């Protein structure tokens, strides 16, 4: 395999990570997050590494080297890379603008043709055939747009689990608890690097709870919906910062 490389000559890993984290608070770039991911990989903090590779690919999705490095990080974290099925490929956030444009074109083109058919008093059968086809095609485009919007919503709530910075043992698991708080029983465990979706509350915002010691907990589920529980805010990182 092509080895991951470190670009911060003259600094130890922790110093380099701190410098990049300070820089990422000011601006974002695929190169910046890719370098952070490489540094965390070197420290065997694979949850953090996967998080920043995902951030980098969000900014530069066509970088094949980032994709290869991300897959390698998943392998080292004993995780399988997320499956890129047909839905996630062609109805992803990257295709949202495309489907919106197609919807607009289909709607207005169909409407103009309908006016034309009505104006020239076309026979009833062609008019009904066209209307049925137009509604069907527009409905499919509208459905595709909604799929993209759903994935956009989930991407905005997707997080990557990782061990708190003070812990370096990448073999540890992260508990998802039945209720918010350290003392509550564990519902299930996940590995650092797993993707989670933060659940929404009744008011449409991320479901969270702050306990007496000041820690904030979030209710999350795995992307396949099989695992669910409360996770502490320092045990995951947002792919897209909700405050940005």
Tab-separated table of C-alpha atoms in Angstrom:
chain	number	residue	atom	x	y	z
A	1	UNK	CA	0.000	0.000	0.000
A	2	UNK	CA	1.081	3.560	-0.534
A	3	UNK	CA	2.096	4.839	2.923
A	4	UNK	CA	0.417	7.798	4.500
A	5	UNK	CA	2.773	10.716	4.827
A	6	UNK	CA	3.292	13.496	7.347
A	7	UNK	CA	3.907	17.014	6.093
A	8	UNK	CA	4.815	18.692	9.398
A	9	UNK	CA	8.599	18.349	9.578
A	10	UNK	CA	10.123	19.744	12.772
A	11	UNK	CA	7.053	19.258	15.014
A	12	UNK	CA	6.005	16.285	17.089
A	13	UNK	CA	2.616	14.803	16.237
A	14	UNK	CA	0.680	16.468	19.055
A	15	UNK	CA	2.097	19.895	18.216
A	16	UNK	CA	1.294	19.423	14.548
A	17	UNK	CA	-2.264	18.299	15.339
A	18	UNK	CA	-2.837	21.323	17.567
A	19	UNK	CA	-1.570	23.667	14.852
A	20	UNK	CA	-3.852	22.132	12.227
A	21	UNK	CA	-6.840	22.180	14.617
A	22	UNK	CA	-6.281	25.897	15.237
A	23	UNK	CA	-6.054	26.473	11.483
A	24	UNK	CA	-9.259	24.465	10.878
A	25	UNK	CA	-11.110	26.756	13.299
A	26	UNK	CA	-10.398	29.629	10.897
A	27	UNK	CA	-10.850	27.979	7.494
A	28	UNK	CA	-11.341	24.606	5.852
A	29	UNK	CA	-9.630	22.878	2.951
A	30	UNK	CA	-9.300	19.296	1.756
A	31	UNK	CA	-5.529	19.498	2.152
A	32	UNK	CA	-5.793	20.715	5.753
A	33	UNK	CA	-8.183	17.973	6.835
A	34	UNK	CA	-6.242	15.366	4.858
A	35	UNK	CA	-3.060	16.295	6.731
A	36	UNK	CA	-4.912	16.155	10.053
A	37	UNK	CA	-6.238	12.710	9.132
A	38	UNK	CA	-2.710	11.529	8.322
A	39	UNK	CA	-1.410	12.807	11.670
A	40	UNK	CA	-4.159	11.077	13.620
A	41	UNK	CA	-3.531	7.905	11.599
A	42	UNK	CA	0.124	8.024	12.645
A	43	UNK	CA	-1.008	8.175	16.290
A	44	UNK	CA	-3.379	5.232	15.639
A	45	UNK	CA	-6.377	7.376	16.568
A	46	UNK	CA	-8.420	5.968	13.723
A	47	UNK	CA	-11.743	7.538	14.721
A	48	UNK	CA	-10.264	11.027	14.428
A	49	UNK	CA	-8.457	10.000	11.238
A	50	UNK	CA	-11.647	8.747	9.565
A	51	UNK	CA	-13.484	11.908	10.640
A	52	UNK	CA	-10.979	14.217	8.945
A	53	UNK	CA	-10.707	12.056	5.818
A	54	UNK	CA	-14.512	12.357	5.539
A	55	UNK	CA	-14.273	16.135	5.978
A	56	UNK	CA	-11.560	16.299	3.313
A	57	UNK	CA	-13.614	14.241	0.846
A	58	UNK	CA	-16.627	16.443	1.436
A	59	UNK	CA	-14.518	19.342	0.156
A	60	UNK	CA	-12.833	17.346	-2.628
A	61	UNK	CA	-14.924	14.228	-3.395
A	62	UNK	CA	-12.922	13.304	-6.532
A	63	UNK	CA	-9.545	12.909	-4.809
A	64	UNK	CA	-8.749	9.207	-5.324
A	65	UNK	CA	-5.812	9.313	-2.897
A	66	UNK	CA	-8.097	10.525	-0.114
A	67	UNK	CA	-10.532	7.713	-0.919
A	68	UNK	CA	-7.736	5.113	-0.781
A	69	UNK	CA	-6.410	6.510	2.512
A	70	UNK	CA	-9.909	6.582	4.016
A	71	UNK	CA	-10.471	2.940	3.080
A	72	UNK	CA	-7.107	2.048	4.617
A	73	UNK	CA	-8.090	3.870	7.836
A	74	UNK	CA	-11.368	1.916	7.935
A	75	UNK	CA	-9.409	-1.309	7.510
A	76	UNK	CA	-7.034	-0.434	10.360
A	77	UNK	CA	-10.032	0.467	12.556
A	78	UNK	CA	-11.565	-2.995	11.850
A	79	UNK	CA	-14.504	-1.393	10.078
A	80	UNK	CA	-15.999	-1.878	6.632
A	81	UNK	CA	-16.194	1.229	4.427
A	82	UNK	CA	-19.784	2.470	3.909
A	83	UNK	CA	-21.393	0.884	0.867
A	84	UNK	CA	-21.828	3.258	-2.066
A	85	UNK	CA	-25.019	1.825	-3.534
A	86	UNK	CA	-27.059	3.248	-6.405
A	87	UNK	CA	-29.162	5.466	-4.141
A	88	UNK	CA	-26.191	6.977	-2.304
A	89	UNK	CA	-24.380	7.604	-5.580
A	90	UNK	CA	-27.042	9.130	-7.826
A	91	UNK	CA	-29.311	10.611	-5.171
A	92	UNK	CA	-26.542	12.027	-3.002
A	93	UNK	CA	-26.070	15.639	-1.926
A	94	UNK	CA	-23.756	16.163	-4.921
A	95	UNK	CA	-26.700	15.524	-7.289
A	96	UNK	CA	-29.212	17.785	-5.504
A	97	UNK	CA	-28.722	20.756	-7.864
A	98	UNK	CA	-28.970	18.430	-10.875
A	99	UNK	CA	-32.344	16.997	-9.804
A	100	UNK	CA	-33.728	20.428	-8.917
A	101	UNK	CA	-32.821	21.705	-12.399
A	102	UNK	CA	-34.373	18.612	-14.033
A	103	UNK	CA	-37.575	19.134	-12.000
A	104	UNK	CA	-37.835	22.760	-13.130
A	105	UNK	CA	-37.194	21.872	-16.782
A	106	UNK	CA	-39.709	18.995	-16.781
A	107	UNK	CA	-42.364	21.105	-15.057
A	108	UNK	CA	-42.167	24.180	-17.307
A	109	UNK	CA	-41.543	22.260	-20.540
A	110	UNK	CA	-44.526	20.032	-19.809
A	111	UNK	CA	-46.714	23.007	-18.962
A	112	UNK	CA	-45.815	24.770	-22.226
A	113	UNK	CA	-46.551	21.641	-24.249
A	114	UNK	CA	-49.910	21.254	-22.475
A	115	UNK	CA	-50.836	24.847	-23.380
A	116	UNK	CA	-49.794	24.132	-26.973
A	117	UNK	CA	-51.977	21.002	-27.139
A	118	UNK	CA	-54.930	22.863	-25.660
A	119	UNK	CA	-54.472	25.855	-27.968
A	120	UNK	CA	-54.466	23.728	-31.122
A	121	UNK	CA	-57.314	21.581	-29.784
A	122	UNK	CA	-55.463	18.305	-30.142
A	123	UNK	CA	-57.576	15.175	-29.899
A	124	UNK	CA	-58.282	13.904	-26.412
A	125	UNK	CA	-56.187	10.704	-26.510
A	126	UNK	CA	-52.742	12.318	-27.197
A	127	UNK	CA	-53.540	14.983	-24.615
A	128	UNK	CA	-54.314	12.356	-21.939
A	129	UNK	CA	-51.246	10.262	-22.839
A	130	UNK	CA	-48.942	13.268	-22.618
A	131	UNK	CA	-50.488	14.525	-19.363
A	132	UNK	CA	-50.123	11.091	-17.755
A	133	UNK	CA	-46.503	10.773	-18.898
A	134	UNK	CA	-45.674	14.309	-17.793
A	135	UNK	CA	-47.091	13.762	-14.300
A	136	UNK	CA	-45.238	10.444	-14.017
A	137	UNK	CA	-41.864	11.893	-15.068
A	138	UNK	CA	-42.264	14.957	-12.849
A	139	UNK	CA	-43.220	12.753	-9.881
A	140	UNK	CA	-40.075	10.663	-10.388
A	141	UNK	CA	-37.891	13.784	-10.539
A	142	UNK	CA	-39.606	15.188	-7.446
A	143	UNK	CA	-39.026	11.886	-5.619
A	144	UNK	CA	-35.335	11.957	-6.598
A	145	UNK	CA	-35.032	15.518	-5.285
A	146	UNK	CA	-36.594	14.476	-1.970
A	147	UNK	CA	-34.112	11.593	-1.671
A	148	UNK	CA	-31.254	14.056	-2.132
A	149	UNK	CA	-32.750	16.391	0.467
A	150	UNK	CA	-33.109	13.493	2.913
A	151	UNK	CA	-29.460	12.533	2.442
A	152	UNK	CA	-28.473	16.193	2.845
A	153	UNK	CA	-30.371	16.315	6.129
A	154	UNK	CA	-28.702	13.124	7.363
A	155	UNK	CA	-25.259	14.337	6.283
A	156	UNK	CA	-25.812	17.465	8.366
A	157	UNK	CA	-26.482	15.207	11.369
A	158	UNK	CA	-23.851	12.556	10.637
A	159	UNK	CA	-21.027	12.211	13.133
A	160	UNK	CA	-17.989	9.940	13.437
A	161	UNK	CA	-17.374	8.267	16.778
A	162	UNK	CA	-13.941	8.585	18.344
A	163	UNK	CA	-12.307	8.188	21.715
A	164	UNK	CA	-11.821	11.357	23.764
A	165	UNK	CA	-8.469	12.996	23.022
A	166	UNK	CA	-6.999	11.939	26.366
A	167	UNK	CA	-7.453	8.285	25.453
A	168	UNK	CA	-5.127	6.763	22.870
A	169	UNK	CA	-6.034	3.068	22.955
A	170	UNK	CA	-7.731	2.536	19.591
A	171	UNK	CA	-8.915	-0.934	20.588
A	172	UNK	CA	-11.442	0.475	23.088
A	173	UNK	CA	-15.129	0.661	22.292
A	174	UNK	CA	-17.503	3.560	22.837
A	175	UNK	CA	-20.727	2.865	24.749
A	176	UNK	CA	-24.120	4.063	23.602
A	177	UNK	CA	-26.178	4.387	26.783
A	178	UNK	CA	-29.879	3.888	27.396
A	179	UNK	CA	-30.159	7.361	28.914
A	180	UNK	CA	-27.902	10.421	29.060
A	181	UNK	CA	-25.214	10.166	31.743
A	182	UNK	CA	-22.190	8.090	32.714
A	183	UNK	CA	-24.025	6.053	35.349
A	184	UNK	CA	-26.690	4.740	32.974
A	185	UNK	CA	-26.527	1.216	31.590
A	186	UNK	CA	-24.943	0.551	28.210
A	187	UNK	CA	-27.367	-0.108	25.384
A	188	UNK	CA	-24.685	-1.201	22.888
A	189	UNK	CA	-21.048	-0.527	21.981
A	190	UNK	CA	-19.480	0.879	18.828
A	191	UNK	CA	-15.939	1.118	17.509
A	192	UNK	CA	-14.087	4.400	16.954
A	193	UNK	CA	-14.685	5.465	13.368
A	194	UNK	CA	-18.290	4.266	13.068
A	195	UNK	CA	-20.828	6.636	11.535
A	196	UNK	CA	-23.831	7.730	13.565
A	197	UNK	CA	-26.848	9.896	12.786
A	198	UNK	CA	-27.961	12.299	15.508
A	199	UNK	CA	-31.681	11.909	16.105
A	200	UNK	CA	-34.114	14.804	15.891
A	201	UNK	CA	-36.365	15.832	18.765
A	202	UNK	CA	-40.024	16.779	18.546
A	203	UNK	CA	-39.050	20.399	17.861
A	204	UNK	CA	-36.985	19.379	14.805
A	205	UNK	CA	-33.592	20.080	16.405
A	206	UNK	CA	-30.858	17.636	17.397
A	207	UNK	CA	-31.980	15.652	20.427
A	208	UNK	CA	-29.564	16.460	23.245
A	209	UNK	CA	-29.497	16.677	27.016
A	210	UNK	CA	-27.103	18.500	29.314
A	211	UNK	CA	-26.517	16.830	32.675
A	212	UNK	CA	-25.480	18.381	36.003
A	213	UNK	CA	-21.701	18.164	35.402
A	214	UNK	CA	-22.034	20.223	32.206
A	215	UNK	CA	-21.567	17.393	29.706
A	216	UNK	CA	-23.954	17.360	26.766
A	217	UNK	CA	-25.246	14.027	25.479
A	218	UNK	CA	-26.840	13.323	22.102
A	219	UNK	CA	-29.231	10.592	21.063
A	220	UNK	CA	-27.772	8.816	18.022
A	221	UNK	CA	-28.337	5.767	15.854
A	222	UNK	CA	-26.133	3.835	13.465
A	223	UNK	CA	-26.627	4.441	9.749
A	224	UNK	CA	-28.365	1.057	9.389
A	225	UNK	CA	-30.569	1.770	12.413
A	226	UNK	CA	-29.477	-1.344	14.329
A	227	UNK	CA	-27.685	0.518	17.140
A	228	UNK	CA	-29.099	3.378	19.161
A	229	UNK	CA	-28.235	5.214	22.358
A	230	UNK	CA	-26.869	8.336	24.013
A	231	UNK	CA	-23.301	9.430	23.319
A	232	UNK	CA	-21.240	12.132	25.043
A	233	UNK	CA	-20.281	15.167	22.944
A	234	UNK	CA	-16.527	14.514	23.242
A	235	UNK	CA	-16.943	10.968	21.892
A	236	UNK	CA	-17.766	12.031	18.344
A	237	UNK	CA	-17.005	14.677	15.738
A	238	UNK	CA	-19.378	16.366	13.286
A	239	UNK	CA	-18.614	15.893	9.599
A	240	UNK	CA	-20.366	19.234	9.050
A	241	UNK	CA	-20.121	21.542	12.050
A	242	UNK	CA	-23.711	22.567	12.941
A	243	UNK	CA	-22.424	25.933	14.178
A	244	UNK	CA	-20.616	26.805	10.951
